[in-house]
Amino acid sequence: MDLPRKNQVSLRGASAREITRDALLEKVSQERELRSYVRRANAAALFIQRVWRRYIVTRKTALRIQEEWDILLNQYSSSISATWISNSLLRPFLFFITRLLTQNGRIQMRESACMQNCFKIILESINSPDPRRNFCSLAVGSLEERRIWTYQAKNLITLCTSILAVYDKSDPAILVLTSLAMRLLVALTDSKGWKMAADSDRSAADMASKNLVLFLGSESGFYVSTRKYIMKLDFPLPLQKNVTMQTDDRFLITASMITLALRPFHVIFSDVYNSALEDMHRVTKCYILSLLTVPWLVQRLPAILVPALKHISVLSPCFQTLQTFGGEILTESSKSEHPEGLCRHKAIPPVGWVLANIICLMVGNENGSLDAKLFNQGMAYASYVRVVITLAEILFIWLENSGIVRDENQELECNCETSLDPTHTAFPETETTCGILNMSFVDLFKPLCQRSHLTELLANLKESTDAAEMGPRKNLDKLGTLELIDIAYFYSYMVRIFSVFNPHFGSLPVLNMLSFTPTLLLSLWRVLESYLFGIDSPEGNCFSLSNSLGNKKDDALVEKHKQSMKGGVSKWSSVLHKITGKSQPGVDYNHTDSTDYAASSMQIDEHHSDEWDVQLLRCGPQGIPRDMACLLFLFFAAYSHLLLVLDDIEFYEKQVPFTLEQQRRITSALNTLVYNSLSRGSLRQNKHLMECAIKCLHMMYERDCRHQFCPPALWLSPASQSRLPIAVAARMHEVLLTKSDDPLPDSSMGSVITTMPHVYPFEERVEMFREFVKMDKVSRAMAGEHTGPSSRKVEIVVRRGHVVEDGFRQLNSLGSRLKSSIHVSFVSECGLPEAGLDYGGLSKEFLTDLSKAAFSPEYGLFCQTSTVDRLLIPNPSAKYLENGLQMIEFLGRIVGKALYEGFLLDYSFSHVFVQKLLGRYSFLDELSTLDPEMYRNLMYVKHYEGDVKELALDFTVTEEFLGKRYLVELKPGGKDASVANENKMQYVHAIADYKLNRQILPFANAFYRGMTDLISPSWLKLFNANEFNQLLSGGKHDIDVDDLRNNTQYSGGYSEGSRTVKLFWEVMQNFEPRERCMLLKFVTSCSRAPLLGFKYLQPPFTIHKVACDVPLWASIGGQDVDRLPSASTCYNTLKLPTYKRASTLRAKLLYAISSNAGFELS
């Protein structure tokens, strides 16, 4: 066994197991950190001990002094002096009460009693007429007395302010204490109530109270406490309805609080010469940040106290401060978080409540009229309007920066709630009654939607600014005259506010008022017309379009603009009479044909298209000054709304509110602005303006399509020099559609096609449509649809007597596969297959025969309008038929197939039905194209001057099917709602809406689903309703014989030089247009020529020779061929016998085409 080894000792004197250098350094570092931590811990312990000892000592001292103070107070006699109050009463009281309140965090019962006793003594002293006993006499004493008094008074103000902040209506002791505190503050800050002051000391007393008032408004935190108190008020106050009996403590506290909150403003306003501007801005900043940001401020206060907030001495400094420091103040307010969570709702920033509260203060009552007393005191209308504009601008900057608004004129996106009602999080139920929860933020702006508000502003556009008539105090807030541009900015922001914060109706309330206020649209357009076209009104006042706010770079914007206010009222009166049911006599309610309007209003050289290209709008919105963009926005928004209810009698015959010449200028301005905005890539630079401009442009274009009032050159003018080639435009259009579904299209030349395709001539758009079809066929081929297993041609067997049923059964389920070729085999009525191969002709014949049978009124799916044109419209009774909607959907696919293959169908649909296919809403005047008699009846009701109740109408319509009548209510409870003068406009538009939209919508949707299986919806939007019918059934009701001759093929032995062929073309030239159309229908089954000419007719027009042997003796005797010509419509072939004389050929052709037969004549 080995003996244990001894530890080895290094010659260096260290163990062999010594630590490394790095470990040693780490150990030293840890020990150093430990020593540092111990030092910091000891220092912290000493600091805590000092603080605790200080707290204990201070508390013990405060309690001891409180005990001594209580003893002193028990020995208090009624004969006291001001010096005793200052030295013996207030000095210890302020020491112990501030320490105890700070340490306890709340008011204890004992401290409450002490403060009540102290406040009573001071109030008793202030009310004493003896200067020796009056505490406020120290304010005019020696320098030392003044200094001490000021210090103690300010501490008292701070103490009373803190009491107001912790007000609790459920604690009676706190209620009494708060009432005493408010009484003390009122007494301290009103030198006129200091009964001791002699006349010689009045100025010194006034200066002392002024200093206290300024301290109250800017440094004491009084406005913050006032905010907390107001937020705890009930809404509405229980005694608000009986204001004469409001004498309880809560009302007295509220009244005192309002008096104190407004006292700094009265001091500044009464001493406008000596008051420093910094003092005014400091006070008003605190007032705005703390009080005007209170949600529903006016609604929380008793009604008897609200007029005090409306005084010019209060609002005038606030308006000046907001216009000077508005952005800075409200940015600071948005960044600060109120501890009580008063602006917790992210959707309504503080600036929003400032704006709403100012409007509530300025508007005198619910009818929207402004408070006349306020403006009689010297308040300027311009000041009010410009402050609202400033606040609204800051509000939208905040909304955009915070990302709450996804897109202007769309819903508000709230981060915390899906509901848009801002009351849900702004007011906990424990603090308010349910009354305020039923109000929404936008309700505060409802008075602005009253016509009286706008009318009053318009009446004061040229307000007097003669300063000599007013003293400097009254003219303090005079910031200039009210101008039209101010009103435009004001209501432009109101439109946007309602669009964002009113989820149910959007900007409808304010647009209703703007549209039907006399002179507004006329005033706006006269300024715009003068600026854009250089046309001045020869009479009327001038409106200066100065840059009163916003971008000041537009100084050279416009000259003075003239307008005729009187003329505007007379023109608008007719519109208003119609809305109210009082129309002028002698109105013809028969709808006038559009050609009459066009003939009377368009004596224009259409070759000069540049005159319709407005030069000042060629750069789009980026080239428009800011003020002018505001005028354009408001005008387009209001006028597009008015166009919804402006009927054709008013628009074309009476020409109100604008003449047709003015309507053309408005349209040209819209057309130029939208086109250049799209083509120059500046659409989103002013998207509010462009959204309204695009909407208004579409409405003007649709009205012109229905009844023309603009020359065609006007619509083509902006793009006359810069249109893209057809193929390029078509490809850009398809690329844009795949990029985004944004309702506001991207700015590019390609987006012109999606937004305003009318700048391309109709023929070019037809070529574009064919280009789309060609591109689709190429893409299908590249995708293998032509070569894959599912790409085989569709083969169907059709019985001659059951074309619709067999087609529906075999083709309805194919969907988009119907784009493939169809091979049709016919079965005769005898049940035998017909001979022949389908190389495209039989499928064309099948589509023609199917559409002829299905669209026939006898079939029951479609009926004809009662107009002269006899256009097709879905039969309302079709929904009662078996598979009625499915059949209409199938017919949509048949029409789509015809459009896709370029086949012409000799049918035209009603303008109203096509509008639905194009995704557009139909309005009252379009009823004349559907049911003229009903339109005349509705116009009679609209303009009826007597009592409409005499007509015994209600809100119902009656439908009939198979002898049964069905009652349909136009609104809930419609059968019990009688039509009166007050609601007759609602009745007229409800009837029109039912006939034009609700009744036809299910059929239109079904037809649309079928048609869009083959035709992309974006392709259809290239055309209006009339153009769609032309695309489907061909061009005008005449034929270009030369074009037909150049694109005709010959077979069977005929050539262009054949004698019979020459005779045929000679006869064709001499035919009447109606006879030529009949011949074309005889050969091709459609009476109209292809839109782009006969070059696009498939199959080509062909003349086939039919040899006929005539006996020699008959030929010698002058007898010609007896055989009639025949046709093969599936191949567009005319089988023409070899006639020898033109008279015979003409007679035979007329007989054949009039017999309504073709192939069977063979």
Short mmCIF file of C-alpha atoms in Angstrom, two decimals, residues 836-1067:
data_model
loop_
_atom_site.label_atom_id
_atom_site.label_comp_id
_atom_site.label_asym_id
_atom_site.label_seq_id
_atom_site.Cartn_x
_atom_site.Cartn_y
_atom_site.Cartn_z
CA GLY A 836 -75.41 19.29 -93.32
CA LEU A 837 -72.19 19.98 -91.45
CA ASP A 838 -71.77 22.85 -89.06
CA TYR A 839 -68.85 25.08 -90.06
CA GLY A 840 -70.19 28.00 -88.01
CA GLY A 841 -73.35 28.71 -89.95
CA LEU A 842 -75.59 26.29 -88.09
CA SER A 843 -74.42 27.54 -84.68
CA LYS A 844 -75.20 31.09 -85.79
CA GLU A 845 -78.63 29.97 -86.95
CA PHE A 846 -79.15 28.19 -83.64
CA LEU A 847 -78.29 31.31 -81.62
CA THR A 848 -80.49 33.42 -83.85
CA ASP A 849 -83.48 31.09 -83.61
CA LEU A 850 -83.05 30.61 -79.87
CA SER A 851 -82.91 34.34 -79.15
CA LYS A 852 -85.85 34.98 -81.47
CA ALA A 853 -88.00 32.47 -79.59
CA ALA A 854 -86.84 33.23 -76.03
CA PHE A 855 -86.98 37.01 -76.31
CA SER A 856 -90.43 36.91 -77.84
CA PRO A 857 -93.02 38.40 -75.46
CA GLU A 858 -95.17 35.33 -76.01
CA TYR A 859 -92.55 33.18 -74.30
CA GLY A 860 -93.06 35.08 -71.03
CA LEU A 861 -89.47 35.81 -70.03
CA PHE A 862 -89.23 39.24 -71.59
CA CYS A 863 -91.76 41.88 -72.51
CA GLN A 864 -91.60 45.10 -74.49
CA THR A 865 -91.61 48.62 -73.14
CA SER A 866 -94.54 50.86 -73.95
CA THR A 867 -92.29 53.32 -75.78
CA VAL A 868 -92.13 53.64 -79.55
CA ASP A 869 -88.92 51.62 -79.73
CA ARG A 870 -90.55 48.55 -78.10
CA LEU A 871 -87.34 47.61 -76.30
CA LEU A 872 -86.93 44.40 -74.31
CA ILE A 873 -87.22 44.31 -70.53
CA PRO A 874 -87.53 41.26 -68.22
CA ASN A 875 -91.13 40.37 -67.51
CA PRO A 876 -91.83 40.84 -63.76
CA SER A 877 -94.01 37.73 -63.92
CA ALA A 878 -91.06 35.62 -65.02
CA LYS A 879 -90.17 34.94 -61.40
CA TYR A 880 -93.37 32.94 -61.08
CA LEU A 881 -92.45 30.70 -64.05
CA GLU A 882 -90.70 27.39 -63.57
CA ASN A 883 -86.94 27.94 -63.90
CA GLY A 884 -87.68 31.57 -64.76
CA LEU A 885 -84.52 33.08 -63.29
CA GLN A 886 -82.40 30.16 -64.53
CA MET A 887 -83.75 30.71 -68.03
CA ILE A 888 -82.91 34.40 -67.90
CA GLU A 889 -79.41 33.52 -66.68
CA PHE A 890 -79.10 31.14 -69.63
CA LEU A 891 -80.20 33.89 -72.03
CA GLY A 892 -77.44 36.05 -70.55
CA ARG A 893 -74.96 33.39 -71.62
CA ILE A 894 -76.49 33.30 -75.11
CA VAL A 895 -76.09 37.08 -75.44
CA GLY A 896 -72.55 36.76 -74.11
CA LYS A 897 -71.82 34.06 -76.70
CA ALA A 898 -73.14 36.29 -79.48
CA LEU A 899 -70.95 39.18 -78.30
CA TYR A 900 -67.95 36.90 -77.90
CA GLU A 901 -68.26 35.45 -81.42
CA GLY A 902 -69.33 38.72 -83.05
CA PHE A 903 -72.79 37.52 -84.07
CA LEU A 904 -75.46 40.18 -84.36
CA LEU A 905 -78.86 39.73 -82.74
CA ASP A 906 -81.70 41.86 -84.00
CA TYR A 907 -82.87 42.82 -80.51
CA SER A 908 -82.32 45.84 -78.26
CA PHE A 909 -82.76 46.02 -74.51
CA SER A 910 -84.29 48.79 -72.47
CA HIS A 911 -81.94 51.51 -71.28
CA VAL A 912 -82.90 50.73 -67.67
CA PHE A 913 -82.07 47.03 -68.02
CA VAL A 914 -78.70 47.72 -69.62
CA GLN A 915 -77.91 50.19 -66.84
CA LYS A 916 -78.25 47.33 -64.36
CA LEU A 917 -75.95 45.13 -66.45
CA LEU A 918 -73.37 47.93 -66.37
CA GLY A 919 -73.67 48.18 -62.59
CA ARG A 920 -75.35 51.59 -62.53
CA TYR A 921 -78.26 52.90 -60.52
CA SER A 922 -81.29 54.29 -62.36
CA PHE A 923 -83.04 57.49 -61.36
CA LEU A 924 -86.46 59.02 -61.80
CA ASP A 925 -86.09 60.42 -65.33
CA GLU A 926 -85.11 57.06 -66.77
CA LEU A 927 -88.64 55.88 -66.04
CA SER A 928 -89.72 57.73 -69.18
CA THR A 929 -87.78 55.19 -71.26
CA LEU A 930 -89.56 52.32 -69.53
CA ASP A 931 -93.12 53.45 -68.87
CA PRO A 932 -93.94 56.96 -70.18
CA GLU A 933 -97.45 56.89 -68.79
CA MET A 934 -96.28 56.15 -65.25
CA TYR A 935 -93.61 58.83 -65.61
CA ARG A 936 -96.23 61.40 -66.58
CA ASN A 937 -98.38 60.38 -63.63
CA LEU A 938 -95.49 60.74 -61.21
CA MET A 939 -94.63 64.15 -62.64
CA TYR A 940 -98.26 65.11 -62.11
CA VAL A 941 -98.02 64.10 -58.46
CA LYS A 942 -94.64 65.83 -58.05
CA HIS A 943 -95.95 69.14 -59.38
CA TYR A 944 -99.48 68.85 -57.95
CA GLU A 945 -100.40 72.20 -56.41
CA GLY A 946 -103.33 71.05 -54.29
CA ASP A 947 -103.47 68.66 -51.37
CA VAL A 948 -102.04 65.33 -52.50
CA LYS A 949 -104.22 63.55 -49.96
CA GLU A 950 -107.07 64.17 -52.38
CA LEU A 951 -105.49 61.58 -54.70
CA ALA A 952 -105.86 58.84 -52.04
CA LEU A 953 -102.39 57.35 -52.58
CA ASP A 954 -100.34 55.19 -50.28
CA PHE A 955 -96.86 53.69 -50.35
CA THR A 956 -97.78 50.48 -52.20
CA VAL A 957 -97.75 49.12 -55.74
CA THR A 958 -99.79 46.27 -57.19
CA GLU A 959 -98.42 43.43 -59.32
CA GLU A 960 -100.61 41.06 -61.33
CA PHE A 961 -99.94 37.51 -62.52
CA LEU A 962 -102.44 35.04 -63.93
CA GLY A 963 -105.36 37.09 -62.70
CA LYS A 964 -104.04 37.40 -59.15
CA ARG A 965 -102.95 40.70 -57.64
CA TYR A 966 -100.06 41.06 -55.24
CA LEU A 967 -99.61 44.12 -53.01
CA VAL A 968 -96.00 45.29 -52.53
CA GLU A 969 -95.14 47.85 -49.85
CA LEU A 970 -92.61 50.49 -50.86
CA LYS A 971 -91.54 50.84 -47.24
CA PRO A 972 -92.40 49.12 -43.97
CA GLY A 973 -96.00 49.90 -43.15
CA GLY A 974 -96.50 51.43 -46.58
CA LYS A 975 -100.12 50.36 -46.90
CA ASP A 976 -100.98 52.45 -43.86
CA ALA A 977 -98.89 55.46 -44.91
CA SER A 978 -100.82 58.05 -46.89
CA VAL A 979 -99.10 60.29 -49.42
CA ALA A 980 -99.23 63.96 -48.45
CA ASN A 981 -97.52 67.12 -49.58
CA GLU A 982 -94.82 66.58 -46.98
CA ASN A 983 -93.79 63.14 -48.30
CA LYS A 984 -94.85 63.21 -51.94
CA MET A 985 -91.23 63.55 -53.13
CA GLN A 986 -90.41 60.44 -51.13
CA TYR A 987 -93.36 58.66 -52.74
CA VAL A 988 -92.36 59.69 -56.28
CA HIS A 989 -88.81 58.48 -55.86
CA ALA A 990 -89.91 55.32 -54.04
CA ILE A 991 -92.16 54.36 -56.98
CA ALA A 992 -89.39 55.13 -59.46
CA ASP A 993 -86.85 53.19 -57.41
CA TYR A 994 -89.13 50.17 -57.27
CA LYS A 995 -89.83 50.14 -61.01
CA LEU A 996 -86.30 50.98 -62.11
CA ASN A 997 -84.20 49.12 -59.58
CA ARG A 998 -85.86 46.86 -57.04
CA GLN A 999 -88.28 45.11 -59.40
CA ILE A 1000 -85.78 44.49 -62.16
CA LEU A 1001 -82.71 43.76 -60.03
CA PRO A 1002 -83.16 39.94 -59.56
CA PHE A 1003 -83.55 39.44 -63.31
CA ALA A 1004 -80.65 41.76 -64.11
CA ASN A 1005 -78.43 39.90 -61.65
CA ALA A 1006 -79.33 36.57 -63.19
CA PHE A 1007 -78.76 37.83 -66.73
CA TYR A 1008 -75.49 39.45 -65.61
CA ARG A 1009 -74.21 36.21 -64.05
CA GLY A 1010 -74.80 34.36 -67.29
CA MET A 1011 -73.33 36.99 -69.57
CA THR A 1012 -70.19 37.52 -67.48
CA ASP A 1013 -69.35 33.84 -67.80
CA LEU A 1014 -68.16 34.80 -71.27
CA ILE A 1015 -67.75 38.59 -71.24
CA SER A 1016 -65.66 40.32 -68.60
CA PRO A 1017 -67.59 43.07 -66.75
CA SER A 1018 -64.75 45.49 -67.44
CA TRP A 1019 -65.27 45.01 -71.18
CA LEU A 1020 -68.93 45.96 -70.86
CA LYS A 1021 -68.11 49.17 -69.01
CA LEU A 1022 -66.52 50.55 -72.15
CA PHE A 1023 -70.03 51.32 -73.39
CA ASN A 1024 -73.13 53.13 -72.28
CA ALA A 1025 -76.62 51.65 -72.61
CA ASN A 1026 -77.22 52.82 -76.19
CA GLU A 1027 -73.78 51.68 -77.30
CA PHE A 1028 -74.32 48.26 -75.73
CA ASN A 1029 -77.40 47.78 -77.89
CA GLN A 1030 -75.43 48.83 -80.94
CA LEU A 1031 -72.68 46.37 -80.03
CA LEU A 1032 -75.27 43.61 -79.78
CA SER A 1033 -77.47 44.37 -82.77
CA GLY A 1034 -75.33 46.47 -85.09
CA GLY A 1035 -75.14 50.02 -86.30
CA LYS A 1036 -77.70 52.53 -87.48
CA HIS A 1037 -80.83 51.70 -89.46
CA ASP A 1038 -79.21 52.07 -92.85
CA ILE A 1039 -76.57 50.31 -94.87
CA ASP A 1040 -73.45 51.58 -96.60
CA VAL A 1041 -73.94 49.90 -99.99
CA ASP A 1042 -70.39 50.59 -101.11
CA ASP A 1043 -68.96 48.99 -97.96
CA LEU A 1044 -71.22 45.95 -98.43
CA ARG A 1045 -70.20 45.67 -102.08
CA ASN A 1046 -66.49 45.83 -101.25
CA ASN A 1047 -66.80 43.01 -98.70
CA THR A 1048 -69.12 40.67 -100.61
CA GLN A 1049 -68.03 37.26 -101.88
CA TYR A 1050 -69.51 35.45 -104.89
CA SER A 1051 -70.07 31.74 -105.50
CA GLY A 1052 -71.80 29.36 -107.89
CA GLY A 1053 -70.48 31.11 -110.98
CA TYR A 1054 -71.13 34.74 -110.07
CA SER A 1055 -68.41 37.36 -110.11
CA GLU A 1056 -68.35 41.10 -109.58
CA GLY A 1057 -68.72 41.63 -113.32
CA SER A 1058 -71.73 39.36 -113.78
CA ARG A 1059 -74.75 41.08 -115.29
CA THR A 1060 -77.15 39.96 -112.57
CA VAL A 1061 -74.68 41.11 -109.88
CA LYS A 1062 -74.48 44.56 -111.47
CA LEU A 1063 -78.26 44.72 -111.59
CA PHE A 1064 -78.40 43.71 -107.94
CA TRP A 1065 -76.13 46.55 -106.80
CA GLU A 1066 -78.08 48.99 -108.96
CA VAL A 1067 -81.30 47.91 -107.28
#
